[in-house]
PDB file of C-alpha atoms in Angstrom:
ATOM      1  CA  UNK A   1      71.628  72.917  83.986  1.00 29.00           C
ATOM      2  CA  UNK A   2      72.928  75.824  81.931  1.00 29.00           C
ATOM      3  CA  UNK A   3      75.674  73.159  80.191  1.00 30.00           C
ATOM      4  CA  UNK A   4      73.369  70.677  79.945  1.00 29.00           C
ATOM      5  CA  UNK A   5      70.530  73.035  78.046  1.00 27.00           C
ATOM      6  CA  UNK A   6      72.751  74.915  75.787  1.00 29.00           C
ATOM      7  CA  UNK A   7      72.521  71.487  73.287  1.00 28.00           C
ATOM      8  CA  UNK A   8      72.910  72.876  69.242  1.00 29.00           C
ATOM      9  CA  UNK A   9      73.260  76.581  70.482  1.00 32.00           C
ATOM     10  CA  UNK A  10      76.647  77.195  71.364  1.00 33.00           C
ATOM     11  CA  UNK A  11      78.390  74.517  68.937  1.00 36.00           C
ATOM     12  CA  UNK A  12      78.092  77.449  66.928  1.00 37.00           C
ATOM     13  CA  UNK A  13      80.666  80.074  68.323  1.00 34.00           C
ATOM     14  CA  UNK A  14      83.702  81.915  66.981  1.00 32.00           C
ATOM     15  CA  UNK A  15      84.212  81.669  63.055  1.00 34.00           C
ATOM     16  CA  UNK A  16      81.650  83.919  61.190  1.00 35.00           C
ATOM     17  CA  UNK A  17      78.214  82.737  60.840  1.00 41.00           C
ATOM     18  CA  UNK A  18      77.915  84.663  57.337  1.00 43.00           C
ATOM     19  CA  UNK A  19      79.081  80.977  55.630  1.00 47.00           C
ATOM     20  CA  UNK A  20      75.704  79.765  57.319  1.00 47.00           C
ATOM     21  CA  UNK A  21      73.335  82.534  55.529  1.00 45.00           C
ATOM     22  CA  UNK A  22      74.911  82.146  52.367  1.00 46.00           C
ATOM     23  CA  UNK A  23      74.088  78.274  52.025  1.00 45.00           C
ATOM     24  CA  UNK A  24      72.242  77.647  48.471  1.00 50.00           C
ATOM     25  CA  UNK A  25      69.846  74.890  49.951  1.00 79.00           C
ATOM     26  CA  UNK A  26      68.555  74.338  53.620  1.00 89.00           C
ATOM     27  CA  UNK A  27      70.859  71.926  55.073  1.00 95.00           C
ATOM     28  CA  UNK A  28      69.804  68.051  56.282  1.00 95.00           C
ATOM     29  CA  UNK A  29      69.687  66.940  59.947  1.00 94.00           C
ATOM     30  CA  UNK A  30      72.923  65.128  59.145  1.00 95.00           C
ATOM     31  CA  UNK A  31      74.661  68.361  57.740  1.00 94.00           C
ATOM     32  CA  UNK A  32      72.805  70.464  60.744  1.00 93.00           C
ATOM     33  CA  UNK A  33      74.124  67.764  62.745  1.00 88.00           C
ATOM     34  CA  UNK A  34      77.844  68.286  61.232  1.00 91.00           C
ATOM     35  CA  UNK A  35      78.193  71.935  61.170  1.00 86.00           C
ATOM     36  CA  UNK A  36      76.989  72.351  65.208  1.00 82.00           C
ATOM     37  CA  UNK A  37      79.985  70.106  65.921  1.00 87.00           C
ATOM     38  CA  UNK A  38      82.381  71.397  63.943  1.00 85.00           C
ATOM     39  CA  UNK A  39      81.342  74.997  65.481  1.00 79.00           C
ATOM     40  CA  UNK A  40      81.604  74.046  69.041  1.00 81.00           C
ATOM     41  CA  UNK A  41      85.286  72.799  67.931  1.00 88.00           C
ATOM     42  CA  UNK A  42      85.838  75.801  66.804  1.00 86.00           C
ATOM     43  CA  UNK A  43      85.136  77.783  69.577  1.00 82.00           C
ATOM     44  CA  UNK A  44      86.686  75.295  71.768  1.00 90.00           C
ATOM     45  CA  UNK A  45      89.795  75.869  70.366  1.00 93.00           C
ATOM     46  CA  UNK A  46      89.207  79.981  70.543  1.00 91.00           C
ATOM     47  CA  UNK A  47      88.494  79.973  73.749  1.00 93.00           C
ATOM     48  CA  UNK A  48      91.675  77.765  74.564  1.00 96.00           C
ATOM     49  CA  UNK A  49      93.532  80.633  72.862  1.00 97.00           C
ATOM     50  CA  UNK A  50      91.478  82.785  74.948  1.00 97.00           C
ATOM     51  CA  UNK A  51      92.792  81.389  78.281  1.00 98.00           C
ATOM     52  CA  UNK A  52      96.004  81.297  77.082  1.00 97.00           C
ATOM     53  CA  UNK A  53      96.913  84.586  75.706  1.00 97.00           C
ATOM     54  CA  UNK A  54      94.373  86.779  77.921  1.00 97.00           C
ATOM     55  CA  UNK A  55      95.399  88.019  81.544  1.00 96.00           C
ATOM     56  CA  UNK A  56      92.109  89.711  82.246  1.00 96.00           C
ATOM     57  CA  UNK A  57      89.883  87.978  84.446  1.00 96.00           C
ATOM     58  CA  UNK A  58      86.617  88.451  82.867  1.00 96.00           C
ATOM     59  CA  UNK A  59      87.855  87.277  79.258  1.00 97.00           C
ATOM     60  CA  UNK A  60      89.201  84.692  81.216  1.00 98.00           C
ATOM     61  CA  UNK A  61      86.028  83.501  82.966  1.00 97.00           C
ATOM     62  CA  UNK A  62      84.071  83.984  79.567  1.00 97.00           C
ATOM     63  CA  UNK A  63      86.243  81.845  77.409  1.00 97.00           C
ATOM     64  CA  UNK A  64      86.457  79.009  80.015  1.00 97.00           C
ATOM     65  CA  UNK A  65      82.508  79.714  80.034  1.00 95.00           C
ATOM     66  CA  UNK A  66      82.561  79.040  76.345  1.00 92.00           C
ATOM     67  CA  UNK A  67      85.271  76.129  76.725  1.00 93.00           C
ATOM     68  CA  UNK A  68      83.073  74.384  79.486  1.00 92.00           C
ATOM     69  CA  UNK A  69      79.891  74.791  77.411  1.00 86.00           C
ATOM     70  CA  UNK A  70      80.560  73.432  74.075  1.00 82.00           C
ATOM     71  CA  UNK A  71      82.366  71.098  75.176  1.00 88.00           C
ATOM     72  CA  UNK A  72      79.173  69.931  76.752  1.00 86.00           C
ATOM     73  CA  UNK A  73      76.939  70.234  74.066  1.00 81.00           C
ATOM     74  CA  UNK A  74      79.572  68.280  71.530  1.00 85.00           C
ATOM     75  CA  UNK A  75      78.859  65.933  73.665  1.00 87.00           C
ATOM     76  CA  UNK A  76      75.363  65.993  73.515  1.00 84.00           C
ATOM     77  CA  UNK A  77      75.475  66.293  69.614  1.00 85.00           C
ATOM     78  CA  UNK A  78      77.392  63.315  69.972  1.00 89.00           C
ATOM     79  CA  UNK A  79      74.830  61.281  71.870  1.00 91.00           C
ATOM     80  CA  UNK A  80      71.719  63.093  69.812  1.00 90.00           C
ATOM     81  CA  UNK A  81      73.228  61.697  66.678  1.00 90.00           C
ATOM     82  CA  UNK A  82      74.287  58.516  68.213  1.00 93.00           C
ATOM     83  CA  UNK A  83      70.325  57.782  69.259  1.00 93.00           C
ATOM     84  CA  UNK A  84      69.111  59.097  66.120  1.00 89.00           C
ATOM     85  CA  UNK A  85      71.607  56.504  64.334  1.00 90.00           C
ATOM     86  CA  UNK A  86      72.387  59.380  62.327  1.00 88.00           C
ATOM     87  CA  UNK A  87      75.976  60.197  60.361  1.00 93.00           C
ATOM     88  CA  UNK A  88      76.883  63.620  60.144  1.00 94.00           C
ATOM     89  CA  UNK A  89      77.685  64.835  56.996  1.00 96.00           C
ATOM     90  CA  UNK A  90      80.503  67.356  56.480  1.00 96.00           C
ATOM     91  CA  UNK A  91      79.562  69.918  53.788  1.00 93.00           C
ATOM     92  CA  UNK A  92      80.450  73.428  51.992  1.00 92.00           C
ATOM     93  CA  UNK A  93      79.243  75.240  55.452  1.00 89.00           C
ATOM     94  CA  UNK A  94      80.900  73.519  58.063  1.00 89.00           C
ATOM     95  CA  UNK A  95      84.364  73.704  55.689  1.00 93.00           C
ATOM     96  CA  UNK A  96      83.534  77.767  55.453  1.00 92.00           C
ATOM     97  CA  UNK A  97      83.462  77.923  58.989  1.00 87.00           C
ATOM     98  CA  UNK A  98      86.425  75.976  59.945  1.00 91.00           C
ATOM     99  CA  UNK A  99      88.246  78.622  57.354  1.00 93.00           C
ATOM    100  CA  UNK A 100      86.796  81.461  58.899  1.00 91.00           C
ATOM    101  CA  UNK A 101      87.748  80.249  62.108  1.00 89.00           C
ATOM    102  CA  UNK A 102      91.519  79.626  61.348  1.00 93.00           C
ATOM    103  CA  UNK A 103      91.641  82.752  59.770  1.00 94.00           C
ATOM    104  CA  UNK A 104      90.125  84.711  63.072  1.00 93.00           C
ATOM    105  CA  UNK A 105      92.534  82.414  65.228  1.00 93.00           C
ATOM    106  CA  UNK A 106      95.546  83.992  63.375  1.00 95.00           C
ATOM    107  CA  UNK A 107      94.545  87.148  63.842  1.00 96.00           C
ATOM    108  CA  UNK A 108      93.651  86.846  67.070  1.00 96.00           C
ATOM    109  CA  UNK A 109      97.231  84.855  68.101  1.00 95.00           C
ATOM    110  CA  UNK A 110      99.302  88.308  66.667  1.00 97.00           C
ATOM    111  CA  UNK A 111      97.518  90.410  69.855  1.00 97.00           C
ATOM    112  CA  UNK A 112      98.852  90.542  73.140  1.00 96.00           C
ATOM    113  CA  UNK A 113      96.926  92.294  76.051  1.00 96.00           C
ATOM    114  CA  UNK A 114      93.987  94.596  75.679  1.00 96.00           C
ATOM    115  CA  UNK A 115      93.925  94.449  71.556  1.00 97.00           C
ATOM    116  CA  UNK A 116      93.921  90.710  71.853  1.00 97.00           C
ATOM    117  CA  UNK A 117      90.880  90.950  74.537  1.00 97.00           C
ATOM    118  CA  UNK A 118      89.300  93.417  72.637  1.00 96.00           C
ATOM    119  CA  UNK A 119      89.395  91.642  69.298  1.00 97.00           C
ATOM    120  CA  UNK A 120      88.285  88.121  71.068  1.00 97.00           C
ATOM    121  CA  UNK A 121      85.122  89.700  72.792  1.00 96.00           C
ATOM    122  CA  UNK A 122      84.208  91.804  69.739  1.00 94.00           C
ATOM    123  CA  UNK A 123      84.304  89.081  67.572  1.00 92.00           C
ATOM    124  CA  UNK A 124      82.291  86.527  70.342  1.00 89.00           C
ATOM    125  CA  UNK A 125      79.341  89.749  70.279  1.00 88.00           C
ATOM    126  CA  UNK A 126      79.284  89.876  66.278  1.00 83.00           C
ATOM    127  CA  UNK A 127      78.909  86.331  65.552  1.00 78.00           C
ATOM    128  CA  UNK A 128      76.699  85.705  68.432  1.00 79.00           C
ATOM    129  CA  UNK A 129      73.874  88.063  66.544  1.00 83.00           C
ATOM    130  CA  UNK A 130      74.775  86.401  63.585  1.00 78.00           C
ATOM    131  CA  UNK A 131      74.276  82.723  64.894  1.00 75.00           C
ATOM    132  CA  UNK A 132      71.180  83.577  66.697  1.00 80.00           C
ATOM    133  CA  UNK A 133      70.316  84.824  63.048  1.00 82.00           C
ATOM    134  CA  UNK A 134      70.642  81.742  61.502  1.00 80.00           C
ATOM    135  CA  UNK A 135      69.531  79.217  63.791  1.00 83.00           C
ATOM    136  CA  UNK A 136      66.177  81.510  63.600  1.00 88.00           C
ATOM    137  CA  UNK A 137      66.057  81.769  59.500  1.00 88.00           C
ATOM    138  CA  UNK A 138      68.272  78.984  58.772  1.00 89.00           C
ATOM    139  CA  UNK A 139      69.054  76.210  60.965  1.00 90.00           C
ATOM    140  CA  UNK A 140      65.972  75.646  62.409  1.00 91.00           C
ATOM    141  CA  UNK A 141      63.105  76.008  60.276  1.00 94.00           C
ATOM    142  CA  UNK A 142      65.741  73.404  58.112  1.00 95.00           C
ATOM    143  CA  UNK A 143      65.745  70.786  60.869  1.00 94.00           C
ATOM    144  CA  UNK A 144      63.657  67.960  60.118  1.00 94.00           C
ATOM    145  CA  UNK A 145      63.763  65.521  63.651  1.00 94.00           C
ATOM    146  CA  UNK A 146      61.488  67.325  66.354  1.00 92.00           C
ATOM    147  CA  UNK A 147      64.165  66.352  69.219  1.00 91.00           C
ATOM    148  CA  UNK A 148      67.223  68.258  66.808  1.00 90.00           C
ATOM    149  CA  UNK A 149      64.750  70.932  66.013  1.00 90.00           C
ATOM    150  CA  UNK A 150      63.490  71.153  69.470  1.00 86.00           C
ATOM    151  CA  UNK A 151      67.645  70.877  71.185  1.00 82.00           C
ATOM    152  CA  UNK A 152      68.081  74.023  68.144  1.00 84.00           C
ATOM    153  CA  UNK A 153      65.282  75.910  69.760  1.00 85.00           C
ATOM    154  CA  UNK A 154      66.779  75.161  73.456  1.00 78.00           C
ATOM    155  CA  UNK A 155      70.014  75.895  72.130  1.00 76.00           C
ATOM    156  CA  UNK A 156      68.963  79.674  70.713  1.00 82.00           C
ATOM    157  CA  UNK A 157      67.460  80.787  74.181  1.00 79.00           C
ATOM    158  CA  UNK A 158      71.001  79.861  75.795  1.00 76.00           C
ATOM    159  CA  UNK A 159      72.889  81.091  72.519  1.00 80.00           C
ATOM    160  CA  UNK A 160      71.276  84.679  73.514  1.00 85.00           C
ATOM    161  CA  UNK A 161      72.186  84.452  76.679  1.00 87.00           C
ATOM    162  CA  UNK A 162      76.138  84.258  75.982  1.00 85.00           C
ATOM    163  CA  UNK A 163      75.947  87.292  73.624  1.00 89.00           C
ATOM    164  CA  UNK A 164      74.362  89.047  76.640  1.00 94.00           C
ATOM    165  CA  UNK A 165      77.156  87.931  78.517  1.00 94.00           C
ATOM    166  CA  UNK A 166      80.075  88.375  75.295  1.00 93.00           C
ATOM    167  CA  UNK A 167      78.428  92.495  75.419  1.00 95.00           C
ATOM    168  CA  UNK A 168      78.446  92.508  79.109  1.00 96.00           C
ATOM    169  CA  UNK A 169      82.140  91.599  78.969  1.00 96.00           C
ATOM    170  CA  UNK A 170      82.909  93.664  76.163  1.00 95.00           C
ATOM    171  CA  UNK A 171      81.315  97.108  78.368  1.00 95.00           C
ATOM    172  CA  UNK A 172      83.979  95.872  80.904  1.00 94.00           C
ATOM    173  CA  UNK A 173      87.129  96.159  78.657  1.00 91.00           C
ATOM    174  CA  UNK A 174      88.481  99.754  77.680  1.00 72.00           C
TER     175      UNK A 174
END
């Protein structure tokens, strides 16, 4: 259930959600559509890092949390978008985040051991608070379709939730 509800939400991990406050016009349901996919790639492919280069079993569990969970809701993007006969649109935000989130990746691939945790699960907190930011003043007042406005709103409930559980994990590491 906790896969299945996390819809929009957590397509929206790892690269910096600043790109998303600085857009000059709300974005469509297409380009809404675009940027939630291209953010759960994103943090698919930081939490594969994650699991790879972490040997500390809570950063472990978290990033296969994160891997498990946008993986899902890709998948529901994919099918929302699919019923809505709807093409996402790539666009300046989505192409700030996937630079953001290369950039953070090679960072985060020169750590070994506690730096690298401690860089991953820092950076998981921060742009948690700044998603949940702009799905609130951003993201959702911009969505147009009730069902993507109303998976947006499911999606920020759940989307709090992991940066409760990014901080917990982040009180765990010294």
């Amino acid at each position: 259930m906790f896969i299945r509800s996390t819809a929009a939400l957590a397509a929206f991990l790892l690269a910096s959600a600043a790109p998303l406050a600085e857009a000059a016009e709300k974005p469509t349901d297409p380009q809404i559509a675009h940027i939630a996919y291209t953010a759960g790639t994103l943090d698919i492919e930081a939490a594969k890092l994650a699991i790879k280069k972490s040997k500390t079993k809570e950063v472990v569990d978290f990033a296969k949390d994160m891997e498990r969970d946008h993986a899902a809701v890709n998948k529901q993007a994919l099918d929302l978008v699919k019923k809505l006969k709807v093409t996402p649109e790539d666009n300046a935000t989505s192409q700030a985040l996937t630079k953001a989130a290369k950039e953070e990746r090679a960072k985060l691939a020169k750590l070994k051991g506690a730096a690298f945790d401690k860089a991953y699960i820092e950076n998981e907190v921060a742009y948690h608070k700044q998603v949940d930011s702009a799905l609130e003043t951003l993201l959702i007042p911009s969505a147009s379709n009730a069902e993507l406005k109303s998976l947006l709103e499911t999606g920020l409930k759940i989307f709090q939730g992991h940066e409760q559980h990014a901080e917990h994990v982040a009180g765990t590491l010294k």
